[in-house]
């Protein structure tokens, strides 16, 4: 996963409702003696710049991947904490939750899946999970190594 990446990111606001598609660049590096991956990226949404940061690790005590994700678009000023998968899985896949805010906030789920393809592409896909449990693709980044 480590290296410099470039690609395209697509964002959906519902099934078959593509809201935007833009160029994305990112760097994934190892920190703290190989304990964590850090993914830093920049892109835009409808012409406005955005940036994000995700820390991904593997907790040996719980046998689960864990991540903390922040960005300047999706998360506002919140931090999305996620966990999932096990060491038996070949790729990180984590699920967290966030509040929709407002006067009657609902709790939504957010699943992130990172998959390194045989052709060298890195695909990062995220799904929004409604309070009723319906899962819909929210973002998809297809990266190529620089």
CSV table of N, CA and C in Angstrom, one decimal:
chain,number,residue,atom,x,y,z
A,1,UNK,N,0.8,-1.2,0.0
A,1,UNK,CA,0.0,0.0,0.0
A,1,UNK,C,0.8,1.3,0.0
A,2,UNK,N,2.1,1.2,0.5
A,2,UNK,CA,2.9,2.4,0.6
A,2,UNK,C,3.3,3.0,-0.7
A,3,UNK,N,3.4,4.3,-0.8
A,3,UNK,CA,3.9,5.0,-2.0
A,3,UNK,C,3.1,6.2,-2.3
A,4,UNK,N,3.3,6.8,-3.5
A,4,UNK,CA,2.6,7.9,-3.9
A,4,UNK,C,1.6,7.5,-5.0
A,5,UNK,N,0.4,8.0,-4.9
A,5,UNK,CA,-0.7,7.6,-5.8
A,5,UNK,C,-1.4,8.7,-6.5
A,6,UNK,N,-2.0,8.5,-7.6
A,6,UNK,CA,-2.8,9.4,-8.3
A,6,UNK,C,-4.0,8.6,-8.9
A,7,UNK,N,-5.1,9.3,-9.1
A,7,UNK,CA,-6.2,8.6,-9.6
A,7,UNK,C,-7.5,9.5,-9.7
A,8,UNK,N,-8.6,8.8,-9.7
A,8,UNK,CA,-9.9,9.5,-9.8
A,8,UNK,C,-10.7,9.0,-8.6
A,9,UNK,N,-11.5,10.0,-8.0
A,9,UNK,CA,-12.4,9.7,-7.0
A,9,UNK,C,-13.8,10.1,-7.4
A,10,UNK,N,-14.8,9.2,-7.2
A,10,UNK,CA,-16.2,9.5,-7.5
A,10,UNK,C,-16.9,9.5,-6.2
A,11,UNK,N,-17.9,10.4,-6.1
A,11,UNK,CA,-18.8,10.5,-4.9
A,11,UNK,C,-20.2,10.4,-5.3
A,12,UNK,N,-21.0,9.5,-4.6
A,12,UNK,CA,-22.4,9.4,-4.8
A,12,UNK,C,-23.2,9.9,-3.6
A,13,UNK,N,-24.3,10.5,-3.8
A,13,UNK,CA,-25.2,10.9,-2.7
A,13,UNK,C,-26.4,10.0,-2.6
A,14,UNK,N,-26.4,8.9,-3.3
A,14,UNK,CA,-27.5,7.9,-3.2
A,14,UNK,C,-27.3,6.9,-4.4
A,15,UNK,N,-28.1,5.9,-4.4
A,15,UNK,CA,-28.0,4.9,-5.5
A,15,UNK,C,-28.1,5.6,-6.9
A,16,UNK,N,-27.2,5.4,-7.7
A,16,UNK,CA,-27.2,6.0,-9.1
A,16,UNK,C,-27.2,7.5,-9.1
A,17,UNK,N,-26.8,8.2,-8.0
A,17,UNK,CA,-26.7,9.6,-8.0
A,17,UNK,C,-25.3,10.1,-7.9
A,18,UNK,N,-24.5,10.0,-9.0
A,18,UNK,CA,-23.1,10.4,-9.0
A,18,UNK,C,-23.1,12.0,-8.8
A,19,UNK,N,-22.5,12.4,-7.7
A,19,UNK,CA,-22.5,13.8,-7.4
A,19,UNK,C,-21.3,14.5,-7.9
A,20,UNK,N,-20.1,13.8,-8.1
A,20,UNK,CA,-18.9,14.4,-8.5
A,20,UNK,C,-17.9,13.3,-8.9
A,21,UNK,N,-16.9,13.7,-9.7
A,21,UNK,CA,-15.8,12.9,-10.1
A,21,UNK,C,-14.6,13.9,-10.2
A,22,UNK,N,-13.5,13.6,-9.6
A,22,UNK,CA,-12.4,14.5,-9.6
A,22,UNK,C,-11.0,13.7,-9.5
A,23,UNK,N,-10.0,14.4,-9.9
A,23,UNK,CA,-8.6,13.9,-9.7
A,23,UNK,C,-8.3,13.8,-8.2
A,24,UNK,N,-7.5,12.8,-7.8
A,24,UNK,CA,-7.1,12.7,-6.4
A,24,UNK,C,-5.6,12.3,-6.4
A,25,UNK,N,-4.9,12.8,-5.4
A,25,UNK,CA,-3.5,12.4,-5.2
A,25,UNK,C,-3.4,12.0,-3.8
A,26,UNK,N,-2.5,11.0,-3.5
A,26,UNK,CA,-2.4,10.6,-2.1
A,26,UNK,C,-1.0,10.0,-1.9
A,27,UNK,N,-0.6,10.0,-0.6
A,27,UNK,CA,0.6,9.3,-0.2
A,27,UNK,C,0.2,8.4,1.0
A,28,UNK,N,0.7,7.2,0.9
A,28,UNK,CA,0.5,6.2,2.0
A,28,UNK,C,1.9,5.8,2.5
A,29,UNK,N,2.1,6.0,3.8
A,29,UNK,CA,3.4,5.7,4.4
A,29,UNK,C,3.2,5.0,5.7
A,30,UNK,N,4.3,4.3,6.1
A,30,UNK,CA,4.3,3.6,7.3
A,30,UNK,C,4.9,4.5,8.4
A,31,UNK,N,4.3,4.5,9.6
A,31,UNK,CA,4.8,5.2,10.7
A,31,UNK,C,5.0,4.4,12.0
A,32,UNK,N,5.7,4.9,13.0
A,32,UNK,CA,5.9,4.2,14.3
A,32,UNK,C,6.4,2.8,14.1
A,33,UNK,N,7.5,2.7,13.4
A,33,UNK,CA,8.2,1.4,13.3
A,33,UNK,C,7.3,0.3,12.6
A,34,UNK,N,6.5,0.7,11.7
A,34,UNK,CA,5.7,-0.3,10.9
A,34,UNK,C,4.4,-0.6,11.6
A,35,UNK,N,4.0,0.1,12.6
A,35,UNK,CA,2.8,-0.3,13.3
A,35,UNK,C,1.5,0.3,12.6
A,36,UNK,N,1.6,1.4,11.9
A,36,UNK,CA,0.5,2.0,11.3
A,36,UNK,C,0.8,2.5,9.9
A,37,UNK,N,-0.3,2.6,9.1
A,37,UNK,CA,-0.3,3.2,7.7
A,37,UNK,C,-1.0,4.6,7.9
A,38,UNK,N,-0.4,5.6,7.2
A,38,UNK,CA,-1.0,6.9,7.1
A,38,UNK,C,-1.3,7.2,5.7
A,39,UNK,N,-2.6,7.5,5.4
A,39,UNK,CA,-3.0,7.9,4.0
A,39,UNK,C,-3.4,9.4,4.1
A,40,UNK,N,-2.6,10.2,3.4
A,40,UNK,CA,-2.9,11.6,3.2
A,40,UNK,C,-3.3,11.9,1.8
A,41,UNK,N,-4.3,12.6,1.5
A,41,UNK,CA,-4.8,12.8,0.2
A,41,UNK,C,-5.4,14.2,0.0
A,42,UNK,N,-5.4,14.6,-1.3
A,42,UNK,CA,-6.0,15.9,-1.7
A,42,UNK,C,-6.8,15.6,-3.0
A,43,UNK,N,-7.9,16.3,-3.1
A,43,UNK,CA,-8.8,16.2,-4.2
A,43,UNK,C,-9.7,17.4,-4.3
A,44,UNK,N,-10.8,17.3,-4.9
A,44,UNK,CA,-11.8,18.4,-4.9
A,44,UNK,C,-13.2,17.8,-4.9
A,45,UNK,N,-14.2,18.6,-4.5
A,45,UNK,CA,-15.6,18.2,-4.7
A,45,UNK,C,-16.3,19.4,-5.3
A,46,UNK,N,-16.9,19.2,-6.5
A,46,UNK,CA,-17.6,20.2,-7.2
A,46,UNK,C,-16.7,21.5,-7.3
A,47,UNK,N,-15.4,21.3,-7.6
A,47,UNK,CA,-14.5,22.4,-7.8
A,47,UNK,C,-13.9,23.0,-6.5
A,48,UNK,N,-14.3,22.6,-5.3
A,48,UNK,CA,-13.8,23.1,-4.1
A,48,UNK,C,-12.7,22.1,-3.5
A,49,UNK,N,-11.5,22.6,-3.2
A,49,UNK,CA,-10.5,21.7,-2.7
A,49,UNK,C,-10.9,21.0,-1.4
A,50,UNK,N,-10.4,19.7,-1.3
A,50,UNK,CA,-10.6,19.0,0.0
A,50,UNK,C,-9.3,18.2,0.3
A,51,UNK,N,-9.1,17.9,1.5
A,51,UNK,CA,-8.0,17.1,1.9
A,51,UNK,C,-8.4,16.2,3.0
A,52,UNK,N,-7.7,15.0,3.2
A,52,UNK,CA,-8.1,14.1,4.2
A,52,UNK,C,-6.8,13.3,4.7
A,53,UNK,N,-7.1,12.6,5.8
A,53,UNK,CA,-6.0,11.9,6.5
A,53,UNK,C,-6.6,10.7,7.2
A,54,UNK,N,-6.0,9.5,7.0
A,54,UNK,CA,-6.5,8.3,7.7
A,54,UNK,C,-5.3,7.6,8.3
A,55,UNK,N,-5.5,7.1,9.5
A,55,UNK,CA,-4.5,6.3,10.1
A,55,UNK,C,-5.1,4.9,10.2
A,56,UNK,N,-4.4,3.9,9.7
A,56,UNK,CA,-4.9,2.5,9.7
A,56,UNK,C,-3.9,1.6,10.5
A,57,UNK,N,-4.4,0.8,11.4
A,57,UNK,CA,-3.6,-0.1,12.1
A,57,UNK,C,-4.2,-1.5,12.3
A,58,UNK,N,-3.5,-2.4,12.9
A,58,UNK,CA,-4.0,-3.7,13.2
A,58,UNK,C,-3.8,-4.0,14.7
A,59,UNK,N,-4.9,-4.1,15.4
A,59,UNK,CA,-4.8,-4.3,16.9
A,59,UNK,C,-4.6,-5.8,17.2
A,60,UNK,N,-3.4,-6.2,17.7
A,60,UNK,CA,-3.1,-7.6,17.9
A,60,UNK,C,-3.9,-8.1,19.1
A,61,UNK,N,-4.4,-7.3,20.0
A,61,UNK,CA,-5.2,-7.8,21.1
A,61,UNK,C,-6.6,-8.2,20.7
A,62,UNK,N,-7.2,-7.4,19.7
A,62,UNK,CA,-8.6,-7.7,19.3
A,62,UNK,C,-8.6,-8.4,18.0
A,63,UNK,N,-7.5,-8.6,17.3
A,63,UNK,CA,-7.4,-9.2,16.0
A,63,UNK,C,-8.3,-8.5,15.0
A,64,UNK,N,-8.2,-7.2,15.0
A,64,UNK,CA,-9.0,-6.4,14.1
A,64,UNK,C,-8.2,-5.2,13.6
A,65,UNK,N,-8.6,-4.8,12.3
A,65,UNK,CA,-8.1,-3.6,11.8
A,65,UNK,C,-8.8,-2.4,12.4
A,66,UNK,N,-8.1,-1.3,12.6
A,66,UNK,CA,-8.8,-0.1,13.1
A,66,UNK,C,-8.3,1.1,12.3
A,67,UNK,N,-9.2,2.1,12.3
A,67,UNK,CA,-8.8,3.4,11.6
A,67,UNK,C,-9.4,4.6,12.2
A,68,UNK,N,-8.8,5.7,12.0
A,68,UNK,CA,-9.3,7.0,12.4
A,68,UNK,C,-9.2,7.9,11.1
A,69,UNK,N,-10.3,8.5,10.7
A,69,UNK,CA,-10.3,9.3,9.5
A,69,UNK,C,-10.9,10.7,9.7
A,70,UNK,N,-10.2,11.6,9.2
A,70,UNK,CA,-10.7,13.0,9.2
A,70,UNK,C,-10.5,13.6,7.8
A,71,UNK,N,-11.4,14.5,7.4
A,71,UNK,CA,-11.2,15.2,6.2
A,71,UNK,C,-12.0,16.6,6.2
A,72,UNK,N,-11.8,17.3,5.2
A,72,UNK,CA,-12.4,18.7,5.2
A,72,UNK,C,-13.8,18.7,4.5
A,73,UNK,N,-14.3,17.6,4.1
A,73,UNK,CA,-15.6,17.5,3.4
A,73,UNK,C,-16.6,16.6,4.1
A,74,UNK,N,-16.4,15.3,4.2
A,74,UNK,CA,-17.3,14.4,4.7
A,74,UNK,C,-17.5,14.5,6.2
A,75,UNK,N,-16.4,14.7,7.0
A,75,UNK,CA,-16.5,14.6,8.4
A,75,UNK,C,-16.7,15.9,9.2
A,76,UNK,N,-16.7,17.0,8.5
A,76,UNK,CA,-16.9,18.3,9.1
A,76,UNK,C,-15.7,18.5,10.2
A,77,UNK,N,-16.1,18.5,11.5
A,77,UNK,CA,-15.0,18.6,12.5
A,77,UNK,C,-14.9,17.3,13.3
A,78,UNK,N,-15.6,16.2,12.8
A,78,UNK,CA,-15.6,15.0,13.6
A,78,UNK,C,-14.5,14.0,13.1
A,79,UNK,N,-14.3,13.0,13.9
A,79,UNK,CA,-13.3,11.9,13.6
A,79,UNK,C,-14.1,10.7,13.5
A,80,UNK,N,-13.9,10.0,12.4
A,80,UNK,CA,-14.6,8.7,12.2
A,80,UNK,C,-13.7,7.6,12.7
A,81,UNK,N,-14.1,6.9,13.7
A,81,UNK,CA,-13.3,5.7,14.2
A,81,UNK,C,-14.0,4.5,13.7
A,82,UNK,N,-13.2,3.6,13.2
A,82,UNK,CA,-13.8,2.3,12.5
A,82,UNK,C,-12.9,1.1,12.9
A,83,UNK,N,-13.5,0.0,12.9
A,83,UNK,CA,-12.8,-1.3,13.0
A,83,UNK,C,-13.5,-2.4,12.3
A,84,UNK,N,-12.8,-3.5,12.1
A,84,UNK,CA,-13.4,-4.6,11.5
A,84,UNK,C,-12.3,-5.6,10.9
A,85,UNK,N,-12.9,-6.6,10.2
A,85,UNK,CA,-12.0,-7.6,9.6
A,85,UNK,C,-11.2,-8.3,10.7
A,86,UNK,N,-10.5,-9.3,10.2
A,86,UNK,CA,-9.6,-10.0,11.1
A,86,UNK,C,-8.3,-10.3,10.4
A,87,UNK,N,-7.3,-10.8,11.1
A,87,UNK,CA,-6.0,-11.1,10.5
A,87,UNK,C,-6.2,-12.2,9.4
A,88,UNK,N,-7.3,-12.9,9.4
A,88,UNK,CA,-7.5,-13.9,8.4
A,88,UNK,C,-7.9,-13.2,7.0
A,89,UNK,N,-8.3,-12.0,7.1
A,89,UNK,CA,-8.7,-11.3,5.8
A,89,UNK,C,-7.4,-10.8,5.2
A,90,UNK,N,-7.5,-10.7,3.9
A,90,UNK,CA,-6.3,-10.3,3.1
A,90,UNK,C,-6.2,-8.8,2.9
A,91,UNK,N,-7.2,-8.1,3.3
A,91,UNK,CA,-7.2,-6.6,3.1
A,91,UNK,C,-8.0,-5.9,4.3
A,92,UNK,N,-7.6,-4.6,4.5
A,92,UNK,CA,-8.3,-3.9,5.5
A,92,UNK,C,-9.7,-3.6,5.1
A,93,UNK,N,-10.7,-3.8,6.0
A,93,UNK,CA,-12.1,-3.5,5.8
A,93,UNK,C,-12.6,-3.1,7.1
A,94,UNK,N,-13.0,-1.9,7.3
A,94,UNK,CA,-13.4,-1.4,8.6
A,94,UNK,C,-14.8,-0.7,8.5
A,95,UNK,N,-15.5,-0.7,9.6
A,95,UNK,CA,-16.8,0.0,9.7
A,95,UNK,C,-16.9,0.8,10.9
A,96,UNK,N,-17.4,2.1,10.7
A,96,UNK,CA,-17.6,3.0,11.8
A,96,UNK,C,-19.0,3.6,11.7
A,97,UNK,N,-19.3,4.6,12.6
A,97,UNK,CA,-20.6,5.3,12.5
A,97,UNK,C,-20.4,6.7,12.8
A,98,UNK,N,-21.4,7.5,12.3
A,98,UNK,CA,-21.3,9.0,12.5
A,98,UNK,C,-22.8,9.5,12.6
A,99,UNK,N,-22.9,10.6,13.2
A,99,UNK,CA,-24.2,11.2,13.4
A,99,UNK,C,-24.6,12.2,12.2
A,100,UNK,N,-25.8,12.1,11.8
A,100,UNK,CA,-26.2,13.0,10.7
A,100,UNK,C,-26.4,14.5,11.2
A,101,UNK,N,-26.4,14.7,12.5
A,101,UNK,CA,-26.5,16.1,13.0
A,101,UNK,C,-28.0,16.5,12.9
A,102,UNK,N,-28.1,17.8,13.1
A,102,UNK,CA,-29.5,18.4,13.0
A,102,UNK,C,-30.3,18.2,14.3
A,103,UNK,N,-31.6,18.6,14.2
A,103,UNK,CA,-32.4,18.5,15.4
A,103,UNK,C,-32.8,17.1,15.8
A,104,UNK,N,-32.9,16.2,14.9
A,104,UNK,CA,-33.1,14.8,15.2
A,104,UNK,C,-32.1,13.9,14.5
A,105,UNK,N,-30.9,13.9,15.1
A,105,UNK,CA,-29.8,13.2,14.4
A,105,UNK,C,-30.0,11.7,14.4
A,106,UNK,N,-29.6,11.1,13.3
A,106,UNK,CA,-29.6,9.7,13.1
A,106,UNK,C,-28.2,9.2,13.1
A,107,UNK,N,-28.0,7.9,13.4
A,107,UNK,CA,-26.6,7.3,13.4
A,107,UNK,C,-26.5,6.5,12.1
A,108,UNK,N,-25.6,6.8,11.3
A,108,UNK,CA,-25.3,6.2,10.0
A,108,UNK,C,-24.0,5.4,10.1
A,109,UNK,N,-23.9,4.3,9.3
A,109,UNK,CA,-22.6,3.6,9.3
A,109,UNK,C,-21.8,4.0,8.1
A,110,UNK,N,-20.5,3.7,8.2
A,110,UNK,CA,-19.6,4.0,7.1
A,110,UNK,C,-18.6,2.9,7.0
A,111,UNK,N,-18.6,2.1,5.9
A,111,UNK,CA,-17.6,1.0,5.7
A,111,UNK,C,-16.6,1.4,4.7
A,112,UNK,N,-15.3,1.2,5.0
A,112,UNK,CA,-14.2,1.5,4.1
A,112,UNK,C,-13.5,0.2,3.8
A,113,UNK,N,-13.2,0.0,2.5
A,113,UNK,CA,-12.5,-1.2,2.0
A,113,UNK,C,-11.4,-0.8,1.2
A,114,UNK,N,-10.2,-1.3,1.5
A,114,UNK,CA,-9.0,-1.0,0.7
A,114,UNK,C,-8.6,-2.3,0.0
A,115,UNK,N,-8.4,-2.3,-1.3
A,115,UNK,CA,-8.1,-3.5,-2.1
A,115,UNK,C,-7.0,-3.2,-3.1
A,116,UNK,N,-5.9,-3.9,-2.9
A,116,UNK,CA,-4.8,-3.8,-3.9
A,116,UNK,C,-5.0,-4.8,-5.0
A,117,UNK,N,-5.1,-4.4,-6.2
A,117,UNK,CA,-5.4,-5.3,-7.3
A,117,UNK,C,-4.1,-5.9,-7.9
A,118,UNK,N,-4.2,-7.0,-8.6
A,118,UNK,CA,-3.1,-7.7,-9.2
A,118,UNK,C,-2.4,-6.8,-10.2
A,119,UNK,N,-3.2,-5.9,-10.8
A,119,UNK,CA,-2.6,-5.0,-11.8
A,119,UNK,C,-1.9,-3.7,-11.2
A,120,UNK,N,-1.8,-3.7,-9.9
A,120,UNK,CA,-1.2,-2.6,-9.2
A,120,UNK,C,-2.1,-1.5,-8.8
A,121,UNK,N,-3.3,-1.4,-9.2
A,121,UNK,CA,-4.2,-0.4,-8.8
A,121,UNK,C,-4.6,-0.6,-7.3
A,122,UNK,N,-4.8,0.5,-6.6
A,122,UNK,CA,-5.4,0.5,-5.3
A,122,UNK,C,-6.8,1.1,-5.3
A,123,UNK,N,-7.7,0.3,-4.9
A,123,UNK,CA,-9.1,0.8,-5.0
A,123,UNK,C,-9.6,0.9,-3.5
A,124,UNK,N,-10.0,2.1,-3.2
A,124,UNK,CA,-10.6,2.4,-1.9
A,124,UNK,C,-12.0,2.8,-2.0
A,125,UNK,N,-12.9,1.9,-1.5
A,125,UNK,CA,-14.3,2.1,-1.7
A,125,UNK,C,-15.0,2.3,-0.3
A,126,UNK,N,-15.9,3.2,-0.2
A,126,UNK,CA,-16.6,3.5,1.0
A,126,UNK,C,-18.1,3.4,0.8
A,127,UNK,N,-18.8,2.8,1.8
A,127,UNK,CA,-20.3,2.6,1.6
A,127,UNK,C,-20.9,3.4,2.8
A,128,UNK,N,-22.0,4.1,2.5
A,128,UNK,CA,-22.9,4.7,3.5
A,128,UNK,C,-23.9,3.6,3.9
A,129,UNK,N,-24.1,3.4,5.2
A,129,UNK,CA,-25.1,2.5,5.7
A,129,UNK,C,-26.1,3.2,6.5
A,130,UNK,N,-27.4,3.2,5.9
A,130,UNK,CA,-28.5,3.9,6.5
A,130,UNK,C,-28.8,3.4,7.9
A,131,UNK,N,-29.5,4.2,8.7
A,131,UNK,CA,-30.0,3.7,10.1
A,131,UNK,C,-30.8,2.4,9.9
A,132,UNK,N,-31.4,2.2,8.8
A,132,UNK,CA,-32.2,1.0,8.5
A,132,UNK,C,-31.3,-0.2,8.1
A,133,UNK,N,-30.0,0.0,7.8
A,133,UNK,CA,-29.1,-1.0,7.4
A,133,UNK,C,-28.8,-1.2,5.9
A,134,UNK,N,-29.4,-0.3,5.1
A,134,UNK,CA,-29.1,-0.3,3.7
A,134,UNK,C,-27.8,0.2,3.4
A,135,UNK,N,-27.0,-0.5,2.6
A,135,UNK,CA,-25.6,-0.1,2.2
A,135,UNK,C,-25.6,0.4,0.8
A,136,UNK,N,-25.0,1.6,0.6
A,136,UNK,CA,-25.0,2.2,-0.7
A,136,UNK,C,-23.5,2.8,-0.9
A,137,UNK,N,-23.0,2.5,-2.1
A,137,UNK,CA,-21.6,3.0,-2.4
A,137,UNK,C,-21.6,4.6,-2.3
A,138,UNK,N,-20.7,5.1,-1.5
A,138,UNK,CA,-20.6,6.5,-1.3
A,138,UNK,C,-19.4,7.2,-2.0
A,139,UNK,N,-18.2,6.5,-1.9
A,139,UNK,CA,-17.1,7.0,-2.6
A,139,UNK,C,-16.3,5.8,-3.2
A,140,UNK,N,-15.6,6.1,-4.3
A,140,UNK,CA,-14.6,5.1,-4.8
A,140,UNK,C,-13.5,5.8,-5.4
A,141,UNK,N,-12.3,5.5,-5.0
A,141,UNK,CA,-11.0,6.0,-5.5
A,141,UNK,C,-10.3,4.9,-6.2
A,142,UNK,N,-9.9,5.1,-7.4
A,142,UNK,CA,-9.1,4.2,-8.1
A,142,UNK,C,-7.7,4.8,-8.3
A,143,UNK,N,-6.7,4.3,-7.6
A,143,UNK,CA,-5.4,4.9,-7.6
A,143,UNK,C,-4.5,4.1,-8.5
A,144,UNK,N,-3.5,4.8,-9.1
A,144,UNK,CA,-2.4,4.2,-9.8
A,144,UNK,C,-1.1,4.8,-9.2
A,145,UNK,N,-0.1,3.9,-9.0
A,145,UNK,CA,1.1,4.3,-8.3
A,145,UNK,C,1.9,5.2,-9.2
A,146,UNK,N,2.4,6.3,-8.6
A,146,UNK,CA,3.3,7.3,-9.3
A,146,UNK,C,4.7,6.8,-9.4
